[in-house]
Each structure stands twice: as structure tokens, then as C-alpha cells.
């Protein structure tokens, strides 16, 4: 049941994105998502290596990303790799997990 619910939430999240979106993939074991760009700001979430996040904006060394709960946060650019994603690659990645 838990797995079905997770898949449903992930599907809704993917379908809520544009057909092609700028994404970042976490490349460090644990990445902090902060309330504002800068390491002194509050951590509002964390993501693990391999997680994909849609990009909303950028500022110097930080990407503004959208979280699965609909909220936005900032992630350090050196903790991620920029990717251009499409529905096909998102669905393929979901099927592999």
C-alpha cells in the first residue's frame, strides 16, 4: 500500500511539471535544501543522491528548486548536476526505482 501511494504521489508530481523541464540531480549523499540561497539559512528539507528536482530559478551558486510538497527551496549548485528532462526520461527513471 505504501509503495502504491508513493507511486501515485510521484506520478502526480511528474504530471504537474511541464513536458520539458530544467532539472537538477543530487550528486552528494545528502543535500540540504535551504529557505534562501546561502549556507546560513534554515534547512527546510534534505534530498539523497540521485533525486531529481525541478529548477525554478538560480542565483550565483544556488538553484531554486520545487519540492514534491509544492514548496520551493534552494540547493547549492556543487551538490547537484544540471539536467534537461522530458516526460520520457522521468517515467523511465521512476520505473527503474
mmCIF file of N, CA, C and O in Angstrom:
data_model
loop_
_atom_site.group_PDB
_atom_site.id
_atom_site.type_symbol
_atom_site.label_atom_id
_atom_site.label_comp_id
_atom_site.label_asym_id
_atom_site.label_seq_id
_atom_site.Cartn_x
_atom_site.Cartn_y
_atom_site.Cartn_z
ATOM 1 N N UNK A 1 0.824 -1.191 0.000
ATOM 2 C CA UNK A 1 0.000 0.000 0.000
ATOM 3 C C UNK A 1 0.872 1.261 0.000
ATOM 4 O O UNK A 1 0.600 2.196 -0.707
ATOM 5 N N UNK A 2 1.910 1.237 0.828
ATOM 6 C CA UNK A 2 2.805 2.381 0.934
ATOM 7 C C UNK A 2 3.482 2.662 -0.412
ATOM 8 O O UNK A 2 3.613 3.801 -0.827
ATOM 9 N N UNK A 3 3.876 1.586 -1.104
ATOM 10 C CA UNK A 3 4.546 1.723 -2.405
ATOM 11 C C UNK A 3 3.583 2.290 -3.449
ATOM 12 O O UNK A 3 3.964 3.105 -4.283
ATOM 13 N N UNK A 4 2.325 1.850 -3.428
ATOM 14 C CA UNK A 4 1.315 2.349 -4.372
ATOM 15 C C UNK A 4 1.067 3.827 -4.135
ATOM 16 O O UNK A 4 0.996 4.609 -5.084
ATOM 17 N N UNK A 5 0.968 4.223 -2.885
ATOM 18 C CA UNK A 5 0.768 5.624 -2.551
ATOM 19 C C UNK A 5 1.953 6.471 -3.001
ATOM 20 O O UNK A 5 1.772 7.542 -3.583
ATOM 21 N N UNK A 6 3.163 5.980 -2.785
ATOM 22 C CA UNK A 6 4.364 6.696 -3.221
ATOM 23 C C UNK A 6 4.382 6.858 -4.730
ATOM 24 O O UNK A 6 4.713 7.920 -5.255
ATOM 25 N N UNK A 7 4.018 5.809 -5.464
ATOM 26 C CA UNK A 7 3.980 5.866 -6.930
ATOM 27 C C UNK A 7 2.926 6.861 -7.401
ATOM 28 O O UNK A 7 3.143 7.607 -8.359
ATOM 29 N N UNK A 8 1.784 6.892 -6.738
ATOM 30 C CA UNK A 8 0.717 7.828 -7.109
ATOM 31 C C UNK A 8 1.158 9.268 -6.894
ATOM 32 O O UNK A 8 0.924 10.136 -7.736
ATOM 33 N N UNK A 9 1.805 9.538 -5.779
ATOM 34 C CA UNK A 9 2.302 10.890 -5.492
ATOM 35 C C UNK A 9 3.369 11.282 -6.499
ATOM 36 O O UNK A 9 3.347 12.389 -7.042
ATOM 37 N N UNK A 10 4.289 10.379 -6.792
ATOM 38 C CA UNK A 10 5.350 10.658 -7.771
ATOM 39 C C UNK A 10 4.750 10.911 -9.146
ATOM 40 O O UNK A 10 5.176 11.826 -9.856
ATOM 41 N N UNK A 11 3.749 10.129 -9.535
ATOM 42 C CA UNK A 11 3.099 10.328 -10.839
ATOM 43 C C UNK A 11 2.436 11.695 -10.907
ATOM 44 O O UNK A 11 2.551 12.409 -11.901
ATOM 45 N N UNK A 12 1.720 12.068 -9.848
ATOM 46 C CA UNK A 12 1.073 13.383 -9.825
ATOM 47 C C UNK A 12 2.119 14.482 -9.949
ATOM 48 O O UNK A 12 1.938 15.440 -10.695
ATOM 49 N N UNK A 13 3.222 14.338 -9.228
ATOM 50 C CA UNK A 13 4.274 15.346 -9.252
ATOM 51 C C UNK A 13 4.860 15.474 -10.654
ATOM 52 O O UNK A 13 5.036 16.567 -11.169
ATOM 53 N N UNK A 14 5.138 14.353 -11.296
ATOM 54 C CA UNK A 14 5.704 14.371 -12.641
ATOM 55 C C UNK A 14 4.733 15.006 -13.625
ATOM 56 O O UNK A 14 5.113 15.830 -14.447
ATOM 57 N N UNK A 15 3.472 14.638 -13.529
ATOM 58 C CA UNK A 15 2.486 15.181 -14.461
ATOM 59 C C UNK A 15 2.214 16.661 -14.238
ATOM 60 O O UNK A 15 1.718 17.339 -15.130
ATOM 61 N N UNK A 16 2.552 17.174 -13.071
ATOM 62 C CA UNK A 16 2.346 18.594 -12.797
ATOM 63 C C UNK A 16 3.450 19.461 -13.395
ATOM 64 O O UNK A 16 3.328 20.678 -13.438
ATOM 65 N N UNK A 17 4.523 18.823 -13.896
ATOM 66 C CA UNK A 17 5.636 19.558 -14.488
ATOM 67 C C UNK A 17 5.385 19.795 -15.969
ATOM 68 O O UNK A 17 4.645 19.056 -16.598
ATOM 69 N N UNK A 18 6.022 20.804 -16.560
ATOM 70 C CA UNK A 18 5.921 20.977 -17.999
ATOM 71 C C UNK A 18 6.511 19.765 -18.722
ATOM 72 O O UNK A 18 7.286 19.010 -18.145
ATOM 73 N N UNK A 19 6.152 19.594 -20.011
ATOM 74 C CA UNK A 19 6.630 18.447 -20.785
ATOM 75 C C UNK A 19 8.152 18.375 -20.792
ATOM 76 O O UNK A 19 8.738 17.313 -20.821
ATOM 77 N N UNK A 20 8.802 19.505 -20.772
ATOM 78 C CA UNK A 20 10.255 19.555 -20.707
ATOM 79 C C UNK A 20 10.609 20.532 -19.597
ATOM 80 O O UNK A 20 10.086 21.637 -19.549
ATOM 81 N N UNK A 21 11.457 20.093 -18.682
ATOM 82 C CA UNK A 21 11.775 20.942 -17.535
ATOM 83 C C UNK A 21 13.264 20.913 -17.260
ATOM 84 O O UNK A 21 13.925 19.913 -17.484
ATOM 85 N N UNK A 22 13.769 22.012 -16.767
ATOM 86 C CA UNK A 22 15.146 22.048 -16.296
ATOM 87 C C UNK A 22 15.163 21.384 -14.927
ATOM 88 O O UNK A 22 14.373 21.721 -14.061
ATOM 89 N N UNK A 23 16.062 20.418 -14.778
ATOM 90 C CA UNK A 23 16.118 19.639 -13.549
ATOM 91 C C UNK A 23 17.544 19.612 -13.032
ATOM 92 O O UNK A 23 18.493 19.828 -13.789
ATOM 93 N N UNK A 24 17.684 19.313 -11.751
ATOM 94 C CA UNK A 24 18.991 19.024 -11.172
ATOM 95 C C UNK A 24 18.897 17.670 -10.479
ATOM 96 O O UNK A 24 17.870 17.317 -9.915
ATOM 97 N N UNK A 25 19.994 16.900 -10.562
ATOM 98 C CA UNK A 25 20.082 15.594 -9.902
ATOM 99 C C UNK A 25 21.104 15.700 -8.779
ATOM 100 O O UNK A 25 22.227 16.148 -8.996
ATOM 101 N N UNK A 26 20.716 15.303 -7.590
ATOM 102 C CA UNK A 26 21.603 15.357 -6.428
ATOM 103 C C UNK A 26 22.772 14.389 -6.648
ATOM 104 O O UNK A 26 22.570 13.234 -6.992
ATOM 105 N N UNK A 27 23.998 14.888 -6.444
ATOM 106 C CA UNK A 27 25.202 14.080 -6.661
ATOM 107 C C UNK A 27 25.975 13.796 -5.377
ATOM 108 O O UNK A 27 26.965 13.077 -5.406
ATOM 109 N N UNK A 28 25.543 14.364 -4.272
ATOM 110 C CA UNK A 28 26.175 14.091 -2.973
ATOM 111 C C UNK A 28 25.267 13.160 -2.180
ATOM 112 O O UNK A 28 24.086 13.008 -2.501
ATOM 113 N N UNK A 29 25.800 12.527 -1.137
ATOM 114 C CA UNK A 29 24.988 11.559 -0.393
ATOM 115 C C UNK A 29 23.737 12.197 0.208
ATOM 116 O O UNK A 29 22.649 11.644 0.099
ATOM 117 N N UNK A 30 23.883 13.340 0.835
ATOM 118 C CA UNK A 30 22.742 14.084 1.384
ATOM 119 C C UNK A 30 22.929 15.568 1.056
ATOM 120 O O UNK A 30 23.983 16.140 1.364
ATOM 121 N N UNK A 31 21.913 16.177 0.450
ATOM 122 C CA UNK A 31 21.969 17.600 0.110
ATOM 123 C C UNK A 31 20.922 18.358 0.918
ATOM 124 O O UNK A 31 19.775 17.909 1.037
ATOM 125 N N UNK A 32 21.327 19.483 1.461
ATOM 126 C CA UNK A 32 20.405 20.330 2.208
ATOM 127 C C UNK A 32 19.672 21.275 1.267
ATOM 128 O O UNK A 32 20.272 21.864 0.373
ATOM 129 N N UNK A 33 18.375 21.414 1.494
ATOM 130 C CA UNK A 33 17.553 22.396 0.785
ATOM 131 C C UNK A 33 17.296 23.505 1.798
ATOM 132 O O UNK A 33 16.819 23.242 2.901
ATOM 133 N N UNK A 34 17.617 24.732 1.413
ATOM 134 C CA UNK A 34 17.524 25.847 2.356
ATOM 135 C C UNK A 34 16.420 26.831 1.988
ATOM 136 O O UNK A 34 15.966 26.867 0.854
ATOM 137 N N UNK A 35 16.017 27.627 2.974
ATOM 138 C CA UNK A 35 14.928 28.589 2.781
ATOM 139 C C UNK A 35 15.322 29.738 1.858
ATOM 140 O O UNK A 35 14.466 30.308 1.187
ATOM 141 N N UNK A 36 16.601 30.070 1.812
ATOM 142 C CA UNK A 36 17.139 31.145 0.980
ATOM 143 C C UNK A 36 18.503 30.699 0.468
ATOM 144 O O UNK A 36 19.117 29.809 1.047
ATOM 145 N N UNK A 37 19.011 31.322 -0.597
ATOM 146 C CA UNK A 37 20.354 30.953 -1.059
ATOM 147 C C UNK A 37 21.411 31.390 -0.046
ATOM 148 O O UNK A 37 21.430 32.544 0.374
ATOM 149 N N UNK A 38 22.215 30.461 0.400
ATOM 150 C CA UNK A 38 23.257 30.757 1.381
ATOM 151 C C UNK A 38 23.279 29.705 2.473
ATOM 152 O O UNK A 38 22.224 29.260 2.931
ATOM 153 N N UNK A 39 24.469 29.322 2.886
ATOM 154 C CA UNK A 39 24.610 28.236 3.863
ATOM 155 C C UNK A 39 24.189 28.612 5.276
ATOM 156 O O UNK A 39 24.076 27.740 6.137
ATOM 157 N N UNK A 40 23.925 29.872 5.524
ATOM 158 C CA UNK A 40 23.499 30.282 6.872
ATOM 159 C C UNK A 40 21.984 30.234 7.063
ATOM 160 O O UNK A 40 21.490 30.417 8.165
ATOM 161 N N UNK A 41 21.273 29.982 5.983
ATOM 162 C CA UNK A 41 19.808 29.965 6.068
ATOM 163 C C UNK A 41 19.296 28.604 6.529
ATOM 164 O O UNK A 41 19.979 27.586 6.412
ATOM 165 N N UNK A 42 18.071 28.604 7.033
ATOM 166 C CA UNK A 42 17.449 27.413 7.602
ATOM 167 C C UNK A 42 17.340 26.282 6.581
ATOM 168 O O UNK A 42 16.986 26.497 5.428
ATOM 169 N N UNK A 43 17.632 25.059 7.036
ATOM 170 C CA UNK A 43 17.433 23.866 6.214
ATOM 171 C C UNK A 43 15.953 23.503 6.302
ATOM 172 O O UNK A 43 15.422 23.294 7.386
ATOM 173 N N UNK A 44 15.292 23.439 5.123
ATOM 174 C CA UNK A 44 13.858 23.132 5.100
ATOM 175 C C UNK A 44 13.577 21.701 4.640
ATOM 176 O O UNK A 44 12.474 21.189 4.826
ATOM 177 N N UNK A 45 14.591 21.062 4.030
ATOM 178 C CA UNK A 45 14.440 19.676 3.563
ATOM 179 C C UNK A 45 15.818 19.134 3.224
ATOM 180 O O UNK A 45 16.795 19.888 3.158
ATOM 181 N N UNK A 46 15.896 17.843 3.012
ATOM 182 C CA UNK A 46 17.113 17.210 2.507
ATOM 183 C C UNK A 46 16.715 16.275 1.377
ATOM 184 O O UNK A 46 15.579 15.809 1.317
ATOM 185 N N UNK A 47 17.661 16.014 0.499
ATOM 186 C CA UNK A 47 17.456 15.050 -0.589
ATOM 187 C C UNK A 47 18.696 14.182 -0.691
ATOM 188 O O UNK A 47 19.801 14.608 -0.368
ATOM 189 N N UNK A 48 18.494 12.950 -1.185
ATOM 190 C CA UNK A 48 19.609 11.996 -1.275
ATOM 191 C C UNK A 48 20.126 11.907 -2.701
ATOM 192 O O UNK A 48 19.484 12.365 -3.642
ATOM 193 N N UNK A 49 21.295 11.307 -2.842
ATOM 194 C CA UNK A 49 21.937 11.154 -4.146
ATOM 195 C C UNK A 49 20.978 10.493 -5.134
ATOM 196 O O UNK A 49 20.291 9.536 -4.794
ATOM 197 N N UNK A 50 20.924 11.048 -6.341
ATOM 198 C CA UNK A 50 20.070 10.510 -7.389
ATOM 199 C C UNK A 50 18.718 11.180 -7.500
ATOM 200 O O UNK A 50 18.044 11.054 -8.520
ATOM 201 N N UNK A 51 18.288 11.887 -6.457
ATOM 202 C CA UNK A 51 16.984 12.555 -6.504
ATOM 203 C C UNK A 51 16.989 13.658 -7.555
ATOM 204 O O UNK A 51 17.980 14.371 -7.724
ATOM 205 N N UNK A 52 15.859 13.809 -8.252
ATOM 206 C CA UNK A 52 15.676 14.863 -9.250
ATOM 207 C C UNK A 52 14.795 15.958 -8.687
ATOM 208 O O UNK A 52 13.800 15.678 -8.018
ATOM 209 N N UNK A 53 15.151 17.208 -8.984
ATOM 210 C CA UNK A 53 14.365 18.355 -8.539
ATOM 211 C C UNK A 53 14.203 19.323 -9.702
ATOM 212 O O UNK A 53 15.172 19.630 -10.393
ATOM 213 N N UNK A 54 12.997 19.823 -9.933
ATOM 214 C CA UNK A 54 12.807 20.816 -10.987
ATOM 215 C C UNK A 54 13.369 22.175 -10.572
ATOM 216 O O UNK A 54 13.232 22.588 -9.423
ATOM 217 N N UNK A 55 14.004 22.846 -11.520
ATOM 218 C CA UNK A 55 14.615 24.156 -11.277
ATOM 219 C C UNK A 55 13.593 25.258 -11.543
ATOM 220 O O UNK A 55 12.934 25.265 -12.574
ATOM 221 N N UNK A 56 13.504 26.198 -10.617
ATOM 222 C CA UNK A 56 12.614 27.335 -10.740
ATOM 223 C C UNK A 56 13.398 28.598 -11.106
ATOM 224 O O UNK A 56 12.942 29.429 -11.877
ATOM 225 N N UNK A 57 14.600 28.729 -10.536
ATOM 226 C CA UNK A 57 15.400 29.945 -10.706
ATOM 227 C C UNK A 57 16.836 29.630 -10.282
ATOM 228 O O UNK A 57 17.122 28.530 -9.794
ATOM 229 N N UNK A 58 17.725 30.587 -10.459
ATOM 230 C CA UNK A 58 19.091 30.422 -9.960
ATOM 231 C C UNK A 58 19.634 31.761 -9.499
ATOM 232 O O UNK A 58 19.158 32.816 -9.909
ATOM 233 N N UNK A 59 20.613 31.679 -8.618
ATOM 234 C CA UNK A 59 21.279 32.873 -8.100
ATOM 235 C C UNK A 59 22.707 32.476 -7.726
ATOM 236 O O UNK A 59 22.898 31.655 -6.832
ATOM 237 N N UNK A 60 23.668 33.034 -8.414
ATOM 238 C CA UNK A 60 25.088 32.742 -8.202
ATOM 239 C C UNK A 60 25.363 31.254 -8.050
ATOM 240 O O UNK A 60 25.329 30.519 -9.011
ATOM 241 N N UNK A 61 25.564 30.783 -6.819
ATOM 242 C CA UNK A 61 25.957 29.398 -6.562
ATOM 243 C C UNK A 61 24.796 28.504 -6.134
ATOM 244 O O UNK A 61 25.015 27.400 -5.634
ATOM 245 N N UNK A 62 23.569 28.967 -6.342
ATOM 246 C CA UNK A 62 22.403 28.250 -5.829
ATOM 247 C C UNK A 62 21.327 28.082 -6.902
ATOM 248 O O UNK A 62 21.113 28.961 -7.724
ATOM 249 N N UNK A 63 20.630 26.925 -6.862
ATOM 250 C CA UNK A 63 19.454 26.683 -7.679
ATOM 251 C C UNK A 63 18.219 26.784 -6.783
ATOM 252 O O UNK A 63 18.202 26.206 -5.693
ATOM 253 N N UNK A 64 17.204 27.469 -7.261
ATOM 254 C CA UNK A 64 15.907 27.445 -6.569
ATOM 255 C C UNK A 64 15.139 26.277 -7.170
ATOM 256 O O UNK A 64 14.967 26.185 -8.384
ATOM 257 N N UNK A 65 14.680 25.361 -6.312
ATOM 258 C CA UNK A 65 14.035 24.140 -6.773
ATOM 259 C C UNK A 65 12.646 23.997 -6.152
ATOM 260 O O UNK A 65 12.350 24.580 -5.115
ATOM 261 N N UNK A 66 11.810 23.211 -6.818
ATOM 262 C CA UNK A 66 10.472 22.906 -6.308
ATOM 263 C C UNK A 66 10.504 21.527 -5.664
ATOM 264 O O UNK A 66 10.963 20.560 -6.264
ATOM 265 N N UNK A 67 10.022 21.455 -4.446
ATOM 266 C CA UNK A 67 9.969 20.193 -3.714
ATOM 267 C C UNK A 67 8.670 19.455 -4.026
ATOM 268 O O UNK A 67 7.714 20.053 -4.529
ATOM 269 N N UNK A 68 8.618 18.173 -3.713
ATOM 270 C CA UNK A 68 7.437 17.361 -4.013
ATOM 271 C C UNK A 68 6.188 17.816 -3.256
ATOM 272 O O UNK A 68 5.072 17.535 -3.676
ATOM 273 N N UNK A 69 6.364 18.559 -2.166
ATOM 274 C CA UNK A 69 5.217 19.077 -1.416
ATOM 275 C C UNK A 69 4.724 20.419 -1.970
ATOM 276 O O UNK A 69 3.830 21.044 -1.408
ATOM 277 N N UNK A 70 5.342 20.862 -3.093
ATOM 278 C CA UNK A 70 4.920 22.109 -3.738
ATOM 279 C C UNK A 70 5.661 23.341 -3.252
ATOM 280 O O UNK A 70 5.528 24.407 -3.827
ATOM 281 N N UNK A 71 6.429 23.204 -2.189
ATOM 282 C CA UNK A 71 7.189 24.343 -1.668
ATOM 283 C C UNK A 71 8.499 24.488 -2.430
ATOM 284 O O UNK A 71 8.971 23.550 -3.058
ATOM 285 N N UNK A 72 9.081 25.676 -2.366
ATOM 286 C CA UNK A 72 10.358 25.949 -3.017
ATOM 287 C C UNK A 72 11.473 26.012 -1.990
ATOM 288 O O UNK A 72 11.244 26.315 -0.824
ATOM 289 N N UNK A 73 12.700 25.737 -2.450
ATOM 290 C CA UNK A 73 13.873 25.833 -1.594
ATOM 291 C C UNK A 73 15.097 26.056 -2.464
ATOM 292 O O UNK A 73 15.008 26.075 -3.700
ATOM 293 N N UNK A 74 16.233 26.210 -1.831
ATOM 294 C CA UNK A 74 17.491 26.493 -2.526
ATOM 295 C C UNK A 74 18.501 25.404 -2.245
ATOM 296 O O UNK A 74 18.673 24.986 -1.101
ATOM 297 N N UNK A 75 19.178 24.944 -3.307
ATOM 298 C CA UNK A 75 20.190 23.895 -3.183
ATOM 299 C C UNK A 75 21.494 24.387 -3.805
ATOM 300 O O UNK A 75 21.480 25.060 -4.846
ATOM 301 N N UNK A 76 22.596 24.080 -3.160
ATOM 302 C CA UNK A 76 23.918 24.514 -3.605
ATOM 303 C C UNK A 76 24.262 23.838 -4.934
ATOM 304 O O UNK A 76 24.101 22.625 -5.090
ATOM 305 N N UNK A 77 24.724 24.618 -5.907
ATOM 306 C CA UNK A 77 24.979 24.097 -7.250
ATOM 307 C C UNK A 77 26.022 22.992 -7.287
ATOM 308 O O UNK A 77 25.938 22.092 -8.124
ATOM 309 N N UNK A 78 26.995 23.011 -6.382
ATOM 310 C CA UNK A 78 28.026 21.970 -6.385
ATOM 311 C C UNK A 78 27.515 20.634 -5.836
ATOM 312 O O UNK A 78 28.207 19.633 -5.918
ATOM 313 N N UNK A 79 26.302 20.621 -5.288
ATOM 314 C CA UNK A 79 25.725 19.387 -4.748
ATOM 315 C C UNK A 79 24.856 18.657 -5.773
ATOM 316 O O UNK A 79 24.319 17.590 -5.488
ATOM 317 N N UNK A 80 24.737 19.242 -6.974
ATOM 318 C CA UNK A 80 23.852 18.677 -7.989
ATOM 319 C C UNK A 80 24.472 18.759 -9.378
ATOM 320 O O UNK A 80 25.463 19.465 -9.591
ATOM 321 N N UNK A 81 23.855 18.037 -10.316
ATOM 322 C CA UNK A 81 24.225 18.120 -11.732
ATOM 323 C C UNK A 81 22.989 18.588 -12.491
ATOM 324 O O UNK A 81 21.898 18.054 -12.326
ATOM 325 N N UNK A 82 23.172 19.600 -13.334
ATOM 326 C CA UNK A 82 22.068 20.141 -14.130
ATOM 327 C C UNK A 82 21.696 19.157 -15.233
ATOM 328 O O UNK A 82 22.557 18.589 -15.888
ATOM 329 N N UNK A 83 20.392 18.943 -15.434
ATOM 330 C CA UNK A 83 19.903 18.055 -16.489
ATOM 331 C C UNK A 83 18.677 18.662 -17.148
ATOM 332 O O UNK A 83 17.900 19.351 -16.508
ATOM 333 N N UNK A 84 18.522 18.374 -18.416
ATOM 334 C CA UNK A 84 17.300 18.741 -19.125
ATOM 335 C C UNK A 84 16.476 17.466 -19.202
ATOM 336 O O UNK A 84 16.912 16.470 -19.779
ATOM 337 N N UNK A 85 15.309 17.452 -18.592
ATOM 338 C CA UNK A 85 14.482 16.257 -18.514
ATOM 339 C C UNK A 85 13.245 16.384 -19.388
ATOM 340 O O UNK A 85 12.747 17.481 -19.631
ATOM 341 N N UNK A 86 12.740 15.255 -19.815
ATOM 342 C CA UNK A 86 11.464 15.189 -20.524
ATOM 343 C C UNK A 86 10.604 14.151 -19.819
ATOM 344 O O UNK A 86 11.092 13.393 -18.983
ATOM 345 N N UNK A 87 9.332 14.106 -20.138
ATOM 346 C CA UNK A 87 8.458 13.107 -19.527
ATOM 347 C C UNK A 87 9.023 11.705 -19.687
ATOM 348 O O UNK A 87 9.014 10.909 -18.778
ATOM 349 N N UNK A 88 9.540 11.392 -20.873
ATOM 350 C CA UNK A 88 10.033 10.043 -21.134
ATOM 351 C C UNK A 88 11.140 9.669 -20.157
ATOM 352 O O UNK A 88 11.128 8.591 -19.584
ATOM 353 N N UNK A 89 12.110 10.556 -19.934
ATOM 354 C CA UNK A 89 13.212 10.206 -19.037
ATOM 355 C C UNK A 89 12.746 10.181 -17.584
ATOM 356 O O UNK A 89 13.255 9.411 -16.795
ATOM 357 N N UNK A 90 11.765 10.996 -17.224
ATOM 358 C CA UNK A 90 11.247 10.979 -15.861
ATOM 359 C C UNK A 90 10.518 9.668 -15.577
ATOM 360 O O UNK A 90 10.714 9.045 -14.544
ATOM 361 N N UNK A 91 9.688 9.237 -16.527
ATOM 362 C CA UNK A 91 8.937 7.999 -16.348
ATOM 363 C C UNK A 91 9.892 6.806 -16.343
ATOM 364 O O UNK A 91 9.737 5.884 -15.548
ATOM 365 N N UNK A 92 10.902 6.827 -17.190
ATOM 366 C CA UNK A 92 11.891 5.748 -17.229
ATOM 367 C C UNK A 92 12.631 5.673 -15.892
ATOM 368 O O UNK A 92 12.811 4.592 -15.338
ATOM 369 N N UNK A 93 13.041 6.804 -15.349
ATOM 370 C CA UNK A 93 13.751 6.816 -14.070
ATOM 371 C C UNK A 93 12.851 6.302 -12.950
ATOM 372 O O UNK A 93 13.299 5.584 -12.058
ATOM 373 N N UNK A 94 11.574 6.652 -13.010
ATOM 374 C CA UNK A 94 10.632 6.194 -11.994
ATOM 375 C C UNK A 94 10.467 4.678 -12.067
ATOM 376 O O UNK A 94 10.410 3.995 -11.046
ATOM 377 N N UNK A 95 10.403 4.141 -13.277
ATOM 378 C CA UNK A 95 10.216 2.697 -13.456
ATOM 379 C C UNK A 95 11.431 1.925 -12.962
ATOM 380 O O UNK A 95 11.300 0.793 -12.495
ATOM 381 N N UNK A 96 12.608 2.529 -13.048
ATOM 382 C CA UNK A 96 13.837 1.863 -12.631
ATOM 383 C C UNK A 96 14.011 1.861 -11.116
ATOM 384 O O UNK A 96 14.785 1.087 -10.583
ATOM 385 N N UNK A 97 13.317 2.744 -10.420
ATOM 386 C CA UNK A 97 13.500 2.828 -8.957
ATOM 387 C C UNK A 97 12.597 1.885 -8.204
ATOM 388 O O UNK A 97 11.774 1.220 -8.682
#
